[in-house]
Amino acid sequence: MKKGSGLWTRTIISIGVTLLGIYMVFGPRSGISAKDFTWEGIKKNLSENINLGLDLKGGSYLVMRVKIEDYLKAVTDNHRQAAFEAAKEAGLSVTDATETAENGNYSVTLIFSDPSQKDAIIEAVKKKVDFNNPIAPWNVSSTDNSITWTLPLQSQRALAKQATEQALRIVESRINTFGVKEPTLQIIGSEDSGRILLQMPGVEDPERVKRLVSAESKLELMKVVSPPYPSPIQTYATREEALASIGGRETLSRKVFPYTEREETTNGERKQRFVVVETPAVIDGSELRDAAAVSRTGIEGDYQIVFSLKPSGAQK
């Protein structure tokens, strides 16, 4: 009796698991028809209701690397130029600006001729350059005729982490256009490693994925040529109409860009118009300390950009 009882128990469990599996495949559908039990119907239901990984479904597997060294070199070079210009604009006696950006060493040095202006130079640079970034502060030291700002290892790691996280967010926003179920996107190793893993089950065109995630993007805040507030922003129905307003062609100080009003419609496609903007940009991405997309409503695609500026950008 005990053997028979155990057999019946296993049989009931097996039947229960089988029925549960069938329900998980067909249950989410509003109704079941005879077509669901054909070979094509079974394959369709499996593909729609079971998310297969790369090992079963195939797809694209990419490992990306953020060029941390190049990023830190660019930060150092931008700070060197900004520091020199800040001191010059303040009418101080700076004569040269140098930088070191190799082998894990990143520093900026200003050379000046009047030792009595040392504190004034430090203060002028502090107002314009992001050496006091709370996330990644630089150390400052000085001699009678030079001031040096050095990026310590801890701050290097903080900037590397920030760059990696920003790259992750950018890649995530771009792969959403594929509509892939449960893509894998994560940082490999430490938070400041600069390595990002992307797995996209079912996407068999890795070159397309590479083009999408590696496309260059550039953020600039530009002044629109328009009547002063509270008048509505000046827009044009066509690019040709916008060009006509500036003499028929773009110039070094005036460019035409497409413009879409965010609140224009709630359903369907938003109507595109055109605006004339002043160049160069008032603020570009190099003057942003941090930025993030924040959803106001939780609806996909409805985001606002929240950002903080470096001192040079904030003063504009």
Short mmCIF file of C-alpha atoms in Angstrom, two decimals:
data_model
loop_
_atom_site.label_atom_id
_atom_site.label_comp_id
_atom_site.label_asym_id
_atom_site.label_seq_id
_atom_site.Cartn_x
_atom_site.Cartn_y
_atom_site.Cartn_z
CA MET A 1 0.00 0.00 0.00
CA LYS A 2 2.80 2.39 0.79
CA LYS A 3 4.46 1.86 -2.58
CA GLY A 4 1.16 2.36 -4.41
CA SER A 5 0.38 5.44 -2.35
CA GLY A 6 3.78 6.97 -3.18
CA LEU A 7 3.28 6.24 -6.88
CA TRP A 8 -0.12 7.93 -6.88
CA THR A 9 1.36 10.95 -5.08
CA ARG A 10 4.12 11.33 -7.68
CA THR A 11 1.60 10.89 -10.49
CA ILE A 12 -0.68 13.59 -9.07
CA ILE A 13 2.26 15.97 -8.62
CA SER A 14 3.43 15.32 -12.20
CA ILE A 15 -0.04 15.97 -13.58
CA GLY A 16 -0.34 19.14 -11.48
CA VAL A 17 3.00 20.49 -12.70
CA THR A 18 2.07 19.68 -16.31
CA LEU A 19 -1.28 21.46 -16.00
CA LEU A 20 0.40 24.45 -14.37
CA GLY A 21 2.92 24.61 -17.22
CA ILE A 22 0.13 24.49 -19.80
CA TYR A 23 -1.71 27.27 -17.97
CA MET A 24 1.42 29.45 -17.85
CA VAL A 25 1.71 29.15 -21.63
CA PHE A 26 -1.96 29.43 -22.61
CA GLY A 27 -3.51 31.03 -19.52
CA PRO A 28 -2.54 34.66 -20.25
CA ARG A 29 -4.57 34.49 -23.47
CA SER A 30 -8.23 35.54 -23.38
CA GLY A 31 -9.32 32.24 -24.92
CA ILE A 32 -8.00 28.89 -26.12
CA SER A 33 -8.75 27.49 -29.56
CA ALA A 34 -7.82 24.36 -31.49
CA LYS A 35 -5.15 26.37 -33.34
CA ASP A 36 -3.25 26.76 -30.07
CA PHE A 37 -2.48 23.04 -30.12
CA THR A 38 -1.02 23.00 -33.64
CA TRP A 39 2.77 23.09 -34.01
CA GLU A 40 2.70 26.72 -35.17
CA GLY A 41 0.32 27.68 -32.37
CA ILE A 42 2.50 26.04 -29.74
CA LYS A 43 5.63 27.80 -31.03
CA LYS A 44 3.82 31.15 -31.06
CA ASN A 45 2.55 30.73 -27.51
CA LEU A 46 5.96 29.66 -26.27
CA SER A 47 7.66 32.67 -27.87
CA GLU A 48 5.04 35.10 -26.52
CA ASN A 49 4.77 33.78 -22.97
CA ILE A 50 8.22 32.39 -22.18
CA ASN A 51 11.24 34.69 -22.29
CA LEU A 52 14.17 32.72 -23.62
CA GLY A 53 17.76 33.74 -22.95
CA LEU A 54 20.60 33.95 -25.43
CA ASP A 55 21.48 30.27 -25.01
CA LEU A 56 18.03 29.17 -26.24
CA LYS A 57 16.78 32.02 -28.40
CA GLY A 58 20.01 33.49 -29.75
CA GLY A 59 20.64 37.21 -30.00
CA SER A 60 23.32 39.84 -29.50
CA TYR A 61 25.97 39.87 -26.78
CA LEU A 62 28.13 42.95 -26.39
CA VAL A 63 30.69 44.07 -23.83
CA MET A 64 31.32 47.82 -23.99
CA ARG A 65 34.09 49.79 -22.35
CA VAL A 66 33.92 53.42 -21.31
CA LYS A 67 37.24 55.09 -22.15
CA ILE A 68 37.91 56.28 -18.62
CA GLU A 69 41.45 57.53 -19.33
CA ASP A 70 40.28 59.58 -22.31
CA TYR A 71 37.45 60.99 -20.20
CA LEU A 72 39.78 62.03 -17.37
CA LYS A 73 42.20 63.54 -19.90
CA ALA A 74 39.36 65.58 -21.40
CA VAL A 75 38.26 66.75 -17.93
CA THR A 76 41.83 67.80 -17.12
CA ASP A 77 42.27 69.65 -20.41
CA ASN A 78 38.94 71.46 -20.03
CA HIS A 79 39.87 72.51 -16.49
CA ARG A 80 43.27 73.78 -17.65
CA GLN A 81 41.72 76.00 -20.31
CA ALA A 82 38.93 77.20 -18.01
CA ALA A 83 41.34 78.00 -15.15
CA PHE A 84 43.63 80.04 -17.41
CA GLU A 85 40.70 81.96 -18.91
CA ALA A 86 39.17 82.60 -15.46
CA ALA A 87 42.39 84.15 -14.17
CA LYS A 88 42.88 86.18 -17.34
CA GLU A 89 39.31 87.51 -17.23
CA ALA A 90 39.94 88.63 -13.65
CA GLY A 91 42.94 90.66 -14.86
CA LEU A 92 45.49 88.60 -12.93
CA SER A 93 49.12 87.97 -13.87
CA VAL A 94 48.95 84.37 -15.16
CA THR A 95 51.51 83.65 -17.86
CA ASP A 96 50.97 79.98 -18.68
CA ALA A 97 48.85 76.90 -17.94
CA THR A 98 50.10 73.31 -18.12
CA GLU A 99 48.58 69.91 -17.47
CA THR A 100 49.60 66.34 -16.68
CA ALA A 101 47.31 63.56 -17.87
CA GLU A 102 49.08 60.22 -18.05
CA ASN A 103 49.84 57.08 -16.02
CA GLY A 104 47.04 57.79 -13.57
CA ASN A 105 48.28 61.32 -12.82
CA TYR A 106 46.00 64.26 -13.60
CA SER A 107 46.87 67.82 -12.64
CA VAL A 108 46.56 71.42 -13.80
CA THR A 109 49.17 74.10 -13.07
CA LEU A 110 48.91 77.88 -13.50
CA ILE A 111 52.10 79.93 -13.69
CA PHE A 112 51.95 83.58 -12.59
CA SER A 113 54.41 86.44 -12.19
CA ASP A 114 53.09 88.30 -9.14
CA PRO A 115 53.24 86.23 -5.89
CA SER A 116 50.90 88.66 -4.15
CA GLN A 117 48.08 87.60 -6.50
CA LYS A 118 48.19 83.93 -5.56
CA ASP A 119 45.08 83.98 -3.35
CA ALA A 120 43.20 86.12 -5.85
CA ILE A 121 43.97 83.63 -8.63
CA ILE A 122 42.76 80.70 -6.51
CA GLU A 123 39.53 82.57 -5.73
CA ALA A 124 38.94 83.60 -9.37
CA VAL A 125 39.44 80.03 -10.57
CA LYS A 126 37.20 78.67 -7.80
CA LYS A 127 34.29 80.77 -9.11
CA LYS A 128 34.62 79.47 -12.66
CA VAL A 129 36.12 75.97 -12.57
CA ASP A 130 34.74 72.81 -10.96
CA PHE A 131 37.81 71.95 -8.88
CA ASN A 132 35.59 71.80 -5.77
CA ASN A 133 33.19 69.23 -7.18
CA PRO A 134 31.66 67.60 -4.06
CA ILE A 135 31.72 64.21 -5.79
CA ALA A 136 35.33 64.44 -6.96
CA PRO A 137 37.28 67.35 -5.43
CA TRP A 138 40.80 68.27 -6.57
CA ASN A 139 43.66 68.93 -4.15
CA VAL A 140 45.35 72.33 -4.42
CA SER A 141 48.98 73.23 -3.66
CA SER A 142 51.12 76.25 -4.51
CA THR A 143 54.56 77.83 -4.67
CA ASP A 144 55.54 81.50 -5.02
CA ASN A 145 54.80 81.50 -8.75
CA SER A 146 52.56 78.49 -9.42
CA ILE A 147 49.30 76.87 -8.31
CA THR A 148 48.61 73.18 -8.95
CA TRP A 149 45.32 71.31 -8.72
CA THR A 150 45.71 67.51 -8.55
CA LEU A 151 42.98 64.88 -9.00
CA PRO A 152 43.48 62.25 -6.25
CA LEU A 153 42.83 58.55 -6.81
CA GLN A 154 39.57 58.58 -4.86
CA SER A 155 38.23 61.39 -7.05
CA GLN A 156 39.42 59.60 -10.19
CA ARG A 157 37.37 56.59 -9.15
CA ALA A 158 34.35 58.78 -8.39
CA LEU A 159 34.49 60.35 -11.86
CA ALA A 160 35.00 56.92 -13.46
CA LYS A 161 31.93 55.61 -11.63
CA GLN A 162 29.92 58.64 -12.70
CA ALA A 163 30.97 58.25 -16.34
CA THR A 164 30.15 54.53 -16.30
CA GLU A 165 26.70 55.11 -14.79
CA GLN A 166 25.94 57.87 -17.30
CA ALA A 167 26.98 55.59 -20.16
CA LEU A 168 24.73 52.85 -18.75
CA ARG A 169 21.74 55.21 -18.70
CA ILE A 170 22.42 56.35 -22.25
CA VAL A 171 22.66 52.77 -23.54
CA GLU A 172 19.48 51.83 -21.67
CA SER A 173 17.51 54.67 -23.25
CA ARG A 174 18.72 53.65 -26.71
CA ILE A 175 18.06 49.90 -26.51
CA ASN A 176 14.47 50.57 -25.43
CA THR A 177 13.73 51.35 -29.09
CA PHE A 178 14.25 47.66 -29.94
CA GLY A 179 11.34 46.50 -27.79
CA VAL A 180 13.32 43.49 -26.55
CA LYS A 181 11.85 41.46 -23.68
CA GLU A 182 14.07 41.50 -20.62
CA PRO A 183 17.41 42.65 -22.07
CA THR A 184 20.38 42.31 -19.73
CA LEU A 185 22.27 45.55 -19.12
CA GLN A 186 24.70 45.78 -16.22
CA ILE A 187 28.11 47.00 -15.12
CA ILE A 188 30.78 44.29 -15.07
CA GLY A 189 33.15 44.28 -12.12
CA SER A 190 33.49 47.32 -9.87
CA GLU A 191 31.29 50.40 -10.27
CA ASP A 192 34.21 52.36 -11.74
CA SER A 193 35.37 49.58 -14.09
CA GLY A 194 33.99 51.24 -17.21
CA ARG A 195 32.79 47.87 -18.55
CA ILE A 196 29.12 47.33 -19.47
CA LEU A 197 27.46 44.06 -20.50
CA LEU A 198 24.52 44.08 -22.92
CA GLN A 199 22.55 40.96 -23.86
CA MET A 200 19.57 41.24 -26.23
CA PRO A 201 17.77 37.92 -26.81
CA GLY A 202 16.23 37.58 -30.26
CA VAL A 203 18.14 40.50 -31.83
CA GLU A 204 20.24 38.93 -34.57
CA ASP A 205 21.80 42.10 -35.99
CA PRO A 206 24.73 42.97 -33.70
CA GLU A 207 26.01 45.64 -36.10
CA ARG A 208 22.75 47.54 -35.79
CA VAL A 209 23.01 47.34 -32.01
CA LYS A 210 26.60 48.62 -32.14
CA ARG A 211 25.62 51.56 -34.36
CA LEU A 212 22.77 52.50 -32.05
CA VAL A 213 24.63 52.34 -28.74
CA SER A 214 27.84 53.94 -30.06
CA ALA A 215 26.21 56.85 -31.89
CA GLU A 216 27.61 60.18 -30.72
CA SER A 217 25.28 62.47 -28.80
CA LYS A 218 25.85 66.06 -27.75
CA LEU A 219 23.90 68.18 -25.29
CA GLU A 220 23.79 71.94 -25.80
CA LEU A 221 21.52 74.63 -24.36
CA MET A 222 20.94 77.24 -27.05
CA LYS A 223 19.08 80.54 -27.04
CA VAL A 224 16.05 80.62 -29.34
CA VAL A 225 15.62 83.77 -31.43
CA SER A 226 12.16 84.81 -30.28
CA PRO A 227 10.20 87.72 -28.76
CA PRO A 228 10.78 88.14 -25.01
CA TYR A 229 8.65 86.33 -22.43
CA PRO A 230 5.64 86.14 -21.98
CA SER A 231 5.21 86.06 -25.76
CA PRO A 232 5.07 82.49 -27.16
CA ILE A 233 8.23 81.07 -28.66
CA GLN A 234 8.73 81.97 -32.33
CA THR A 235 8.35 78.84 -34.48
CA TYR A 236 8.05 78.23 -38.21
CA ALA A 237 6.04 75.65 -40.12
CA THR A 238 8.91 74.69 -42.46
CA ARG A 239 12.69 74.86 -42.50
CA GLU A 240 12.52 77.14 -45.54
CA GLU A 241 10.31 79.60 -43.66
CA ALA A 242 12.77 79.66 -40.76
CA LEU A 243 15.70 80.24 -43.12
CA ALA A 244 13.83 83.08 -44.80
CA SER A 245 13.67 84.89 -41.46
CA ILE A 246 17.50 85.05 -41.34
CA GLY A 247 18.15 85.97 -44.95
CA GLY A 248 17.68 82.60 -46.62
CA ARG A 249 20.64 80.70 -45.21
CA GLU A 250 22.33 79.79 -41.94
CA THR A 251 25.17 81.94 -40.63
CA LEU A 252 27.91 81.53 -38.05
CA SER A 253 25.62 83.05 -35.41
CA ARG A 254 22.21 81.74 -36.52
CA LYS A 255 21.15 78.12 -37.13
CA VAL A 256 17.82 76.41 -37.83
CA PHE A 257 16.77 73.38 -35.78
CA PRO A 258 13.63 71.20 -35.68
CA TYR A 259 11.40 71.87 -32.68
CA THR A 260 8.69 69.78 -31.05
CA GLU A 261 6.48 71.23 -28.34
CA ARG A 262 6.46 68.78 -25.43
CA GLU A 263 2.90 69.48 -24.31
CA GLU A 264 1.45 69.86 -27.80
CA THR A 265 -0.48 66.58 -27.94
CA THR A 266 -1.12 63.57 -25.77
CA ASN A 267 -1.96 61.06 -28.49
CA GLY A 268 -0.45 60.41 -31.89
CA GLU A 269 2.61 62.07 -33.36
CA ARG A 270 3.63 65.52 -32.24
CA LYS A 271 3.79 68.07 -35.03
CA GLN A 272 7.33 69.17 -35.82
CA ARG A 273 8.11 72.83 -36.40
CA PHE A 274 11.36 74.81 -36.68
CA VAL A 275 13.16 77.49 -34.68
CA VAL A 276 16.13 79.78 -35.19
CA VAL A 277 18.82 79.58 -32.47
CA GLU A 278 21.90 81.60 -31.65
CA THR A 279 25.33 79.96 -31.84
CA PRO A 280 27.59 79.13 -30.14
CA ALA A 281 25.57 77.38 -27.44
CA VAL A 282 25.07 79.17 -24.12
CA ILE A 283 25.96 75.97 -22.24
CA ASP A 284 27.28 72.66 -23.54
CA GLY A 285 27.68 69.23 -21.97
CA SER A 286 31.16 69.99 -20.66
CA GLU A 287 29.63 72.53 -18.25
CA LEU A 288 27.19 70.05 -16.72
CA ARG A 289 28.18 68.45 -13.43
CA ASP A 290 25.48 65.77 -13.61
CA ALA A 291 22.23 65.02 -15.44
CA ALA A 292 19.45 62.46 -15.22
CA ALA A 293 16.12 61.74 -16.92
CA VAL A 294 13.22 61.82 -14.46
CA SER A 295 9.69 60.68 -15.29
CA ARG A 296 6.93 63.02 -14.11
CA THR A 297 4.03 60.65 -14.67
CA GLY A 298 5.53 57.16 -14.91
CA ILE A 299 4.47 56.99 -18.57
CA GLU A 300 7.13 55.60 -20.90
CA GLY A 301 8.83 58.35 -22.88
CA ASP A 302 7.58 61.16 -20.61
CA TYR A 303 10.76 62.49 -19.03
CA GLN A 304 12.26 65.71 -17.81
CA ILE A 305 16.01 66.29 -17.67
CA VAL A 306 17.24 67.29 -14.23
CA PHE A 307 20.79 68.60 -14.19
CA SER A 308 23.29 70.53 -12.11
CA LEU A 309 25.87 72.93 -13.53
CA LYS A 310 29.53 73.45 -12.88
CA PRO A 311 30.51 76.96 -11.69
CA SER A 312 31.37 78.10 -15.23
CA GLY A 313 27.93 77.10 -16.48
CA ALA A 314 26.01 78.34 -13.44
CA GLN A 315 27.33 81.88 -13.89
CA LYS A 316 25.85 82.08 -17.37
#
